[in-house]
Amino acid sequence: MRRDFTEPAGRRSDLVIGREAPFGAAREQLDRGGSVLLHGPAGIGKSTVLRTLATEYARTARTVLRCSATESESHLPFLALADLLGPVLDEVSGALPAAQRTALESALTGRGESTLQRDGLALRLAVLSALRALAAEGPVLVVADDLQWLDPASTELLGFAARRLGDTPVRLLCAVRTDGQEYDRHLRASPPDTRAVRLDPLTRAQVSALLDQRGFPGLPRSTVRDIHRTSGGNPLFALELGRALAESPTPPRPGEPLPVPTSLRALVLSRLEMLSEEARRTLLVASAGARPTPALLHAAGRVNAEAETAQAAELGLLATDPEGPAVRFAHPLISAALYAEAPAPERRAAHAALSTAASDPIERARHLALATTGTDPEVAARLAEAAALARDRGAPSVAASLGLLAARHTPADSAPGPDGRRLQAAEDAITAGEVDLARDVAREVLTRATAPGERVRAWMVVIEAAGQAIGDVDAVFPQALADAGDDPRLLALVHYQLAWRGLVVQGDFAQGREEAAHAARLAARAGDRSTELLALAFQAQAETLMGHPDAPVTIERARQEPQDPRVACHHNGAGSSRFRWLVMSDRLAEARTTVTALLREVRRRGMAESEVHYLRFLSETELHAGHCGRALELARESLTLARDAGIGEGAGAMQAALAEAAGGDVERALALAREAVRRAEEDGDAVYLSRALAALGHAHLVAGDAGAAVDALRRVRELEAGAGITDPARGRWQGDLAEALVRTGQPAEAQEVIEVTRAHALRLGRGSVLAVLDRAEARLRAVRGEHRSAVGRLVSARERLAELGFGLEEARAAFALAELRADRPGPVSYDEATRLFRRCRALPWLRQVEAAVAARTAAAEPAPVRLAAAPDCLAGLASMERQVASLVMEGATNREIAARLFVSVKTVEATLTRVYRKLGIRSRVDLVRLAAGRKT
């Protein structure tokens, strides 16, 4: 095919989902002129990646040769060769010697019955010559899919040519199905520079994104988790399982495996026919067990388990495990398909056997439930006990599953009833981060529940499941209040959620504080200590962010005994409120100790949402301390977990943006900050919108776009003023705004920001904020020509930031000091700033230091600007305009001016435009003439 190669690229979004790394590696290799061999198991996505790469590189290749073999055709000699060279035979035949041309034509057309034995050398040389002849006219791309099915003759000929192409502009892009790393023989038949690229299984988050993109959106996260586990991360298997679920009239019940479509059953169970009936039953018991071992199978009545599992392993159904005695299926889908294929009575018999054989009480209860039909109070009680045990062990997801099983076996007239157990399961699902499951269960209970307690409890689950998008469930609150009646315990629950609504939806901290205080009083009257503690913690956090003087007192009230252990470590509990107060009070070491202990506890309890938050909090602490590498790792871990669980993604993106701007990639920081802003706006989340905009403004400042930073940070200022937030340590954006305003030539507004913020920081004793403000004011004074005063401010600010342990801010002060001194005569050293940024692993800032050093070297140390020495013709200009004009008169470029005045190039250009207009001139040349006293 020529350059008009037009095969569609497939779905490029498939590649974005989990294939960025291998796609990037393959693209890099092809860009260098090398060849690529994609490999991985069946269904892993090799053909999709290959098609997209082929389409992309067909645009730069004059000729594209393609073949895609199938198993049924692999016995036909030269078939792949005919696919590759048949379309171009007429073009290349004239360039081949007669013997080679005859051999090649005979092989491709079937006339003359050419064979490798008879025409071996001539055929080999003909293929090589044909590729060279095509490459002489322009680059050639050879695309071969499913190499494992290529007929042996074509494989040998292609390999012979590939090994001898040398510098000929021929690239091979091939894909082969492999298990493990079995691709060596295919690599040996490829050009010497071929890069093998393995496609690995998708993560759970990637499987979720793939299902959404391919028409199966909105699946509960627990279902996606089961699909990922059953498919082993294989995209083909995952999509087939998603399709089977979509087509199934009844979804699987809790504890049951997914329905496996016939297409996949045939794919993985073809070898089952070679097993004996007893071996098949042994494997069924193994598939029903959570962690099957030979000992467990023996206890379940499978007396010949060793021999039968050995037979299954020989057939490739089981994987040998030299590290331990576990019976492990070669792929999770084999276990699921085997279970799905078995008749229901046989499945119940397997579970009945395991209900007495399993040693773990949770497993015994689960198997008993799956072996039992109908309601049974004894079975339900054992399942509820097992759910409580799982909850205590820190496995809330397991507790939710067991709770739903308990509800199914609970008679309607029992106490607690089936809906009570369903709601407990929903609350466990919230703890586990499975909000979709929790919301569905609560909605189901609300369709029939009449008891006020159950209804309000269900409404609370619906609200909790909404997360930051609490505005989406506004209609729930009047119904919940109506159901609560005059019961103080139920009213406390509703008013606690109303406090969150006031904060998140309306951005009103004062209203949120009032609702929380009211909820705490109601809960205390009802004797509901857990809700009282949550409400007090909320009140304390709101007061902290507002700069309210009662914040420390309220925090101590929330920490008084008796405590609820789960509330104490919850991300909305007193421990979290105290952490926030410690960070804002510059007590970083105590804050780190506090949040580390909280993170350890919520991990022990399996509290997924709290873990997401505490990872982010710890990242924030490390970032303040100047440990940028560690902060970046924690932020990425938090964001990955948030995306996987679908909770706190906007907040995770916000913190990841700050960490990337400090220690990673600035473009990535900008992308994450924009995502955080978008999510906050979509959720109607006024609280995190201001935090996200602050991250965006900071990222713009680090990227050198002071104008964009000003735009974002002005919005933050408006939002926080409207919300009643007065503590500048909440977002710490004020110093960035003042600096950006200086860089964009707006000193008056910068001074106003500094003065207003300083007043609040002095009132609250925020030492680190005051030091950062001094650093920003030093830049402002330098612009005004107050050099000595600016240096004094910077030296003092750096010393105070070092004493408080704010390592990154200390390094920024040292950098500002070096830049300020660079504006004066004599030698200048950026060594101290470089040392401090390296200590912090602040890569974007190190690049800024390098750029400043390069700019100073290029400028060859021109004479500094002195306002008193400026020509009289500039007297009518503003301060910034006079400095820019004076530097132009000295011959400085716009970039050099930007570096010396701490502004962006865009600011220099805009200032020059104003200068030209005021002076009635048109260009830099006219400015130079003015300096020389000549007419323009």
Coordinates of C-alpha atoms in Angstrom, one line a residue, residues 11-418:
R11 CA -10.2 3.5 18.8
R12 CA -7.4 5.7 19.8
S13 CA -9.0 6.0 23.3
D14 CA -8.4 2.3 23.8
L15 CA -4.7 3.1 23.8
V16 CA -5.1 6.0 26.2
I17 CA -6.6 3.5 28.6
G18 CA -3.6 1.8 30.1
R19 CA -1.4 1.6 27.0
E20 CA 0.5 4.9 27.3
A21 CA 3.8 3.3 28.4
P22 CA 4.0 0.6 25.7
F23 CA 2.6 2.8 23.0
G24 CA 5.2 5.5 23.9
A25 CA 8.0 2.9 23.9
A26 CA 7.0 1.6 20.5
R27 CA 6.6 5.1 19.1
E28 CA 10.1 6.1 20.4
Q29 CA 11.6 3.1 18.7
L30 CA 9.9 3.7 15.4
D31 CA 10.8 7.4 15.5
R32 CA 14.5 6.3 15.7
G33 CA 14.0 4.1 12.6
G34 CA 14.0 0.9 14.5
S35 CA 11.6 -2.1 14.5
V36 CA 9.1 -3.2 17.2
L37 CA 7.8 -6.6 18.4
L38 CA 4.6 -6.4 20.5
H39 CA 3.9 -9.4 22.6
G40 CA 1.5 -10.7 25.2
P41 CA -1.3 -13.2 25.8
A42 CA -4.4 -13.5 23.7
G43 CA -6.9 -10.6 24.1
I44 CA -4.4 -8.2 25.7
G45 CA -4.7 -5.6 23.0
K46 CA -1.7 -6.2 20.7
S47 CA -3.7 -5.8 17.5
T48 CA -5.3 -2.5 18.6
V49 CA -1.9 -1.0 19.4
L50 CA -0.4 -2.4 16.2
R51 CA -3.2 -1.0 14.0
T52 CA -3.0 2.5 15.6
L53 CA 0.8 2.6 15.2
A54 CA 0.6 1.3 11.7
T55 CA -1.9 4.1 10.7
E56 CA 0.2 6.7 12.4
Y57 CA 3.5 5.7 10.7
A58 CA 1.9 5.0 7.3
R59 CA 1.8 8.7 6.8
T60 CA 5.6 8.9 6.8
A61 CA 6.2 5.6 4.8
R62 CA 6.0 5.5 1.1
T63 CA 5.1 1.8 1.2
V64 CA 3.2 -0.2 3.8
L65 CA 3.2 -4.0 3.5
R66 CA 0.7 -5.9 5.6
C67 CA -0.1 -9.5 6.6
S68 CA -2.3 -10.9 9.3
A69 CA -2.2 -14.7 9.6
T70 CA -4.8 -17.0 11.1
E71 CA -4.4 -20.5 12.6
S72 CA -6.5 -22.2 10.0
E73 CA -4.2 -20.8 7.2
S74 CA -0.9 -21.5 8.8
H75 CA -0.3 -24.7 6.8
L76 CA -0.4 -22.9 3.4
P77 CA 3.2 -22.1 2.3
F78 CA 4.1 -18.5 1.2
L79 CA 0.6 -17.2 2.1
A80 CA 2.0 -14.4 4.4
L81 CA 4.6 -13.6 1.8
A82 CA 1.9 -13.2 -0.9
D83 CA 0.0 -10.8 1.4
L84 CA 3.1 -8.8 1.9
L85 CA 4.7 -8.7 -1.6
G86 CA 1.8 -9.7 -3.9
P87 CA 0.4 -6.1 -4.2
V88 CA 3.9 -4.7 -5.2
L89 CA 5.2 -7.6 -7.3
D90 CA 4.8 -5.7 -10.6
E91 CA 6.7 -2.8 -9.1
V92 CA 9.7 -4.7 -7.9
S93 CA 10.0 -7.5 -10.4
G94 CA 12.0 -5.4 -12.9
A95 CA 14.6 -4.6 -10.2
L96 CA 15.3 -8.3 -9.5
P97 CA 17.8 -10.6 -11.3
A98 CA 16.1 -13.2 -13.5
A99 CA 16.6 -16.1 -11.2
Q100 CA 15.3 -14.2 -8.1
R101 CA 12.3 -12.9 -10.1
T102 CA 11.4 -16.3 -11.3
A103 CA 11.6 -17.9 -7.9
L104 CA 9.6 -15.1 -6.3
E105 CA 6.8 -15.1 -8.9
S106 CA 6.6 -18.8 -8.6
A107 CA 6.2 -18.7 -4.8
L108 CA 3.6 -15.9 -4.9
T109 CA 1.5 -17.1 -7.7
G110 CA 1.7 -20.9 -7.0
R111 CA 2.8 -21.5 -10.6
G112 CA 5.9 -23.7 -10.8
E113 CA 5.5 -25.1 -7.3
S114 CA 8.4 -23.2 -5.9
T115 CA 9.8 -24.6 -2.6
L116 CA 12.4 -23.5 -0.1
Q117 CA 14.2 -26.7 -0.7
R118 CA 14.6 -26.2 -4.4
D119 CA 14.7 -22.4 -4.7
G120 CA 16.0 -21.6 -1.2
L121 CA 18.8 -19.1 -1.9
A122 CA 17.1 -17.5 -4.8
L123 CA 13.9 -16.9 -2.8
R124 CA 15.7 -15.6 0.2
L125 CA 17.7 -13.1 -1.9
A126 CA 14.5 -12.2 -3.9
V127 CA 12.7 -11.1 -0.7
L128 CA 15.7 -9.1 0.5
S129 CA 16.1 -7.5 -2.9
A130 CA 12.4 -6.6 -3.2
L131 CA 12.5 -4.8 0.2
R132 CA 15.6 -2.9 -0.8
A133 CA 14.1 -1.9 -4.2
L134 CA 11.0 -0.6 -2.4
A135 CA 13.2 1.3 0.2
A136 CA 15.2 2.9 -2.6
E137 CA 12.0 4.8 -3.5
G138 CA 11.2 5.8 0.1
P139 CA 10.7 4.4 3.7
V140 CA 9.0 1.0 4.0
L141 CA 6.8 -0.2 6.9
V142 CA 6.2 -3.9 7.3
V143 CA 3.2 -4.7 9.5
A144 CA 2.7 -8.3 10.6
D145 CA 0.0 -9.4 13.1
D146 CA -0.2 -12.8 14.8
L147 CA 3.3 -13.9 13.9
Q148 CA 2.6 -17.2 15.7
W149 CA 0.3 -18.2 12.8
L150 CA 2.6 -17.2 9.9
D151 CA 3.4 -20.2 7.7
P152 CA 6.9 -21.5 8.3
A153 CA 8.1 -20.7 4.8
S154 CA 7.1 -17.0 5.0
T155 CA 8.5 -16.8 8.6
E156 CA 11.9 -18.1 7.4
L157 CA 12.1 -15.7 4.4
L158 CA 11.0 -12.7 6.4
G159 CA 13.5 -13.4 9.1
F160 CA 16.3 -13.9 6.6
A161 CA 15.7 -10.5 5.0
A162 CA 15.1 -8.7 8.3
R163 CA 18.5 -9.8 9.7
R164 CA 20.3 -8.4 6.6
L165 CA 18.5 -5.0 6.0
G166 CA 21.2 -3.0 7.9
D167 CA 20.6 0.7 7.4
T168 CA 18.0 0.2 4.7
P169 CA 14.9 2.3 5.6
V170 CA 12.6 -0.7 6.3
R171 CA 10.9 -0.9 9.7
L172 CA 9.1 -4.0 11.0
L173 CA 6.0 -3.6 13.2
C174 CA 4.9 -7.0 14.4
A175 CA 2.8 -8.6 17.1
V176 CA 2.9 -12.1 18.5
R177 CA 0.8 -14.0 21.0
T178 CA 2.9 -15.2 23.9
D179 CA 2.6 -16.6 27.4
G180 CA 5.1 -15.3 29.8
Q181 CA 8.3 -14.2 28.0
E182 CA 8.2 -16.7 25.2
Y183 CA 9.1 -14.3 22.3
D184 CA 12.8 -15.0 21.9
R185 CA 12.5 -17.0 18.7
H186 CA 10.4 -14.3 17.1
L187 CA 12.9 -11.7 18.2
R188 CA 15.8 -13.6 16.6
A189 CA 13.9 -13.5 13.3
S190 CA 13.6 -9.7 13.5
P191 CA 16.1 -6.9 12.7
P192 CA 18.9 -6.7 15.2
D193 CA 17.6 -3.3 16.5
T194 CA 14.1 -4.6 17.2
R195 CA 12.6 -3.6 20.6
A196 CA 10.3 -6.1 22.3
V197 CA 7.4 -4.4 24.0
R198 CA 5.2 -6.4 26.3
L199 CA 1.5 -5.5 26.9
D200 CA 0.7 -6.1 30.5
P201 CA -2.8 -6.6 32.1
L202 CA -4.8 -3.5 32.8
T203 CA -5.4 -2.1 36.3
R204 CA -8.8 -2.0 37.9
A205 CA -9.1 1.7 37.1
Q206 CA -8.2 1.1 33.5
V207 CA -10.7 -1.8 33.2
S208 CA -13.3 0.6 34.5
A209 CA -12.4 3.3 32.0
L210 CA -12.4 0.7 29.2
L211 CA -15.9 -0.6 30.1
D212 CA -17.2 3.0 30.2
Q213 CA -15.7 3.8 26.8
R214 CA -17.0 0.7 25.2
G215 CA -20.7 1.0 26.1
F216 CA -20.9 -0.5 29.6
P217 CA -20.9 2.7 31.8
G218 CA -22.2 3.0 35.3
L219 CA -21.3 -0.4 36.6
P220 CA -20.9 -0.6 40.4
R221 CA -17.3 -0.5 41.5
S222 CA -17.8 -3.8 43.3
T223 CA -18.8 -5.3 39.9
V224 CA -15.9 -3.7 38.2
R225 CA -13.6 -5.1 40.8
D226 CA -15.0 -8.6 40.1
I227 CA -14.6 -8.1 36.4
H228 CA -11.0 -7.1 36.8
R229 CA -10.3 -10.0 39.1
T230 CA -12.0 -12.5 36.9
S231 CA -10.5 -11.2 33.6
G232 CA -7.0 -10.9 35.1
G233 CA -6.8 -7.4 33.6
N234 CA -7.2 -8.8 30.0
P235 CA -9.2 -6.2 28.1
L236 CA -10.9 -8.7 25.7
F237 CA -12.0 -10.9 28.6
A238 CA -13.2 -7.8 30.6
L239 CA -15.3 -6.5 27.7
E240 CA -16.9 -10.0 27.2
L241 CA -17.7 -10.2 30.9
G242 CA -19.2 -6.7 30.8
R243 CA -21.3 -7.7 27.8
A244 CA -22.5 -10.8 29.6
L245 CA -23.5 -8.7 32.6
A246 CA -25.3 -6.2 30.4
E247 CA -27.3 -9.0 28.6
S248 CA -28.1 -11.0 31.8
P249 CA -31.6 -10.4 33.0
T250 CA -30.6 -10.9 36.7
P251 CA -27.2 -9.8 38.0
P252 CA -25.3 -12.2 40.2
R253 CA -26.2 -12.2 43.9
P254 CA -23.7 -11.3 46.6
G255 CA -21.0 -13.9 46.9
E256 CA -21.7 -15.4 43.5
P257 CA -19.2 -15.2 40.6
L258 CA -19.9 -13.3 37.4
P259 CA -21.7 -14.9 34.5
V260 CA -19.1 -16.1 32.0
P261 CA -20.3 -15.8 28.3
T262 CA -20.3 -18.9 26.1
S263 CA -17.5 -17.5 24.0
L264 CA -15.1 -17.3 26.9
R265 CA -16.2 -20.6 28.3
A266 CA -15.3 -22.3 25.0
L267 CA -11.9 -20.5 25.0
V268 CA -10.8 -21.6 28.5
L269 CA -12.6 -24.9 29.1
S270 CA -11.8 -26.8 25.9
R271 CA -9.3 -28.9 27.9
L272 CA -11.8 -29.9 30.6
E273 CA -13.1 -32.7 28.4
M274 CA -9.8 -34.5 29.0
L275 CA -10.3 -34.5 32.7
S276 CA -12.0 -37.3 34.6
E277 CA -15.4 -36.6 36.2
E278 CA -13.8 -36.8 39.7
A279 CA -11.0 -34.4 38.8
R280 CA -13.6 -32.0 37.4
R281 CA -15.5 -32.1 40.7
T282 CA -12.2 -31.5 42.6
L283 CA -11.6 -28.4 40.5
L284 CA -15.1 -27.2 41.1
V285 CA -14.5 -27.3 44.8
A286 CA -11.2 -25.4 44.3
S287 CA -13.0 -22.8 42.2
A288 CA -15.6 -22.3 44.9
G289 CA -12.9 -21.8 47.6
A290 CA -11.2 -18.5 48.3
R291 CA -7.7 -20.0 49.0
P292 CA -7.8 -23.6 48.0
T293 CA -5.0 -26.0 49.2
P294 CA -4.7 -29.8 48.9
A295 CA -5.4 -29.9 52.7
L296 CA -8.6 -28.0 52.2
L297 CA -9.7 -30.2 49.3
H298 CA -9.0 -33.3 51.4
A299 CA -11.1 -31.9 54.3
A300 CA -13.9 -31.2 51.7
G301 CA -14.0 -34.9 50.8
R302 CA -11.7 -34.9 47.7
V303 CA -9.5 -37.8 48.7
N304 CA -7.5 -37.9 45.5
A305 CA -6.9 -34.2 45.3
E306 CA -3.1 -34.4 44.7
A307 CA -3.4 -36.7 41.7
E308 CA -6.4 -34.8 40.2
T309 CA -4.8 -31.4 40.6
A310 CA -1.6 -32.7 39.0
Q311 CA -3.6 -33.9 36.0
A312 CA -5.2 -30.5 35.7
A313 CA -1.8 -28.8 35.9
E314 CA -0.5 -31.0 33.1
L315 CA -3.4 -29.7 30.9
G316 CA -2.5 -26.1 31.8
L317 CA -5.6 -25.5 33.9
L318 CA -3.7 -25.0 37.1
A319 CA -0.4 -23.2 37.6
T320 CA 2.3 -24.9 39.6
D321 CA 3.3 -22.9 42.7
P322 CA 6.8 -23.8 44.0
E323 CA 6.5 -21.2 46.8
G324 CA 3.6 -22.8 48.6
P325 CA 0.9 -25.4 48.6
A326 CA -1.9 -23.3 47.2
V327 CA -4.0 -24.6 44.3
R328 CA -3.9 -21.8 41.8
F329 CA -5.7 -21.6 38.4
A330 CA -3.7 -20.7 35.4
H331 CA -6.1 -17.7 34.8
P332 CA -8.9 -16.5 37.0
L333 CA -11.3 -16.9 34.1
I334 CA -10.8 -20.7 34.2
S335 CA -12.1 -20.8 37.7
A336 CA -15.0 -18.5 36.9
A337 CA -15.9 -20.4 33.8
L338 CA -15.7 -23.8 35.5
Y339 CA -18.0 -22.6 38.3
A340 CA -20.5 -21.0 35.8
E341 CA -20.6 -24.3 33.8
A342 CA -21.5 -26.4 36.8
P343 CA -25.2 -27.1 37.6
A344 CA -26.6 -25.3 40.6
P345 CA -26.9 -28.5 42.8
E346 CA -23.2 -29.3 42.3
R347 CA -22.3 -25.7 43.2
R348 CA -24.3 -25.9 46.4
A349 CA -22.7 -29.3 47.3
A350 CA -19.3 -27.8 46.8
H351 CA -20.1 -24.9 49.1
A352 CA -21.7 -27.3 51.7
A353 CA -18.5 -29.3 51.8
L354 CA -16.4 -26.1 52.2
S355 CA -18.7 -24.8 55.0
T356 CA -17.3 -27.4 57.3
A357 CA -13.8 -27.8 55.8
A358 CA -12.7 -24.1 55.9
S359 CA -10.8 -23.1 58.9
D360 CA -11.7 -19.4 58.8
P361 CA -15.1 -18.5 60.3
I362 CA -15.8 -15.9 57.7
E363 CA -15.2 -18.4 54.9
R364 CA -17.3 -21.0 56.7
A365 CA -20.2 -18.6 57.0
R366 CA -20.0 -17.5 53.3
H367 CA -20.0 -21.1 52.1
L368 CA -22.9 -22.0 54.4
A369 CA -24.9 -19.1 52.9
L370 CA -24.2 -20.2 49.3
A371 CA -25.1 -23.7 50.1
T372 CA -28.5 -22.6 51.6
T373 CA -31.6 -21.7 49.8
G374 CA -34.4 -19.5 51.2
T375 CA -34.4 -17.6 54.6
D376 CA -32.8 -19.2 57.6
P377 CA -32.4 -17.1 60.8
E378 CA -29.4 -19.3 62.1
V379 CA -27.5 -18.8 58.8
A380 CA -28.3 -15.1 58.8
A381 CA -27.0 -14.7 62.4
R382 CA -23.8 -16.5 61.5
L383 CA -23.3 -14.3 58.5
A384 CA -23.9 -11.1 60.5
E385 CA -21.3 -12.3 63.0
A386 CA -18.9 -13.0 60.2
A387 CA -19.5 -9.5 58.8
A388 CA -18.7 -8.0 62.2
L389 CA -15.5 -10.0 62.3
A390 CA -14.5 -8.8 58.8
R391 CA -15.3 -5.2 59.9
D392 CA -13.0 -5.6 62.9
R393 CA -10.3 -7.1 60.7
G394 CA -10.3 -4.0 58.5
A395 CA -12.1 -5.7 55.6
P396 CA -15.3 -3.5 55.1
S397 CA -15.8 -4.7 51.6
V398 CA -16.0 -8.3 52.8
A399 CA -18.3 -7.2 55.6
A400 CA -20.6 -5.5 53.0
S401 CA -20.8 -8.7 50.9
L402 CA -21.5 -10.8 54.0
G403 CA -24.1 -8.3 55.2
L404 CA -26.0 -8.6 52.0
L405 CA -25.9 -12.3 52.2
A406 CA -27.2 -12.1 55.8
A407 CA -30.1 -9.9 54.6
R408 CA -31.0 -12.4 51.9
H409 CA -31.3 -15.2 54.5
T410 CA -33.0 -13.0 57.2
P411 CA -36.8 -13.6 57.7
A412 CA -38.9 -10.5 57.3
D413 CA -40.2 -10.6 60.9
S414 CA -36.7 -10.9 62.5
A415 CA -35.0 -8.3 64.6
P416 CA -32.9 -6.9 63.2
G417 CA -34.7 -7.2 59.9
P418 CA -33.4 -7.7 56.4

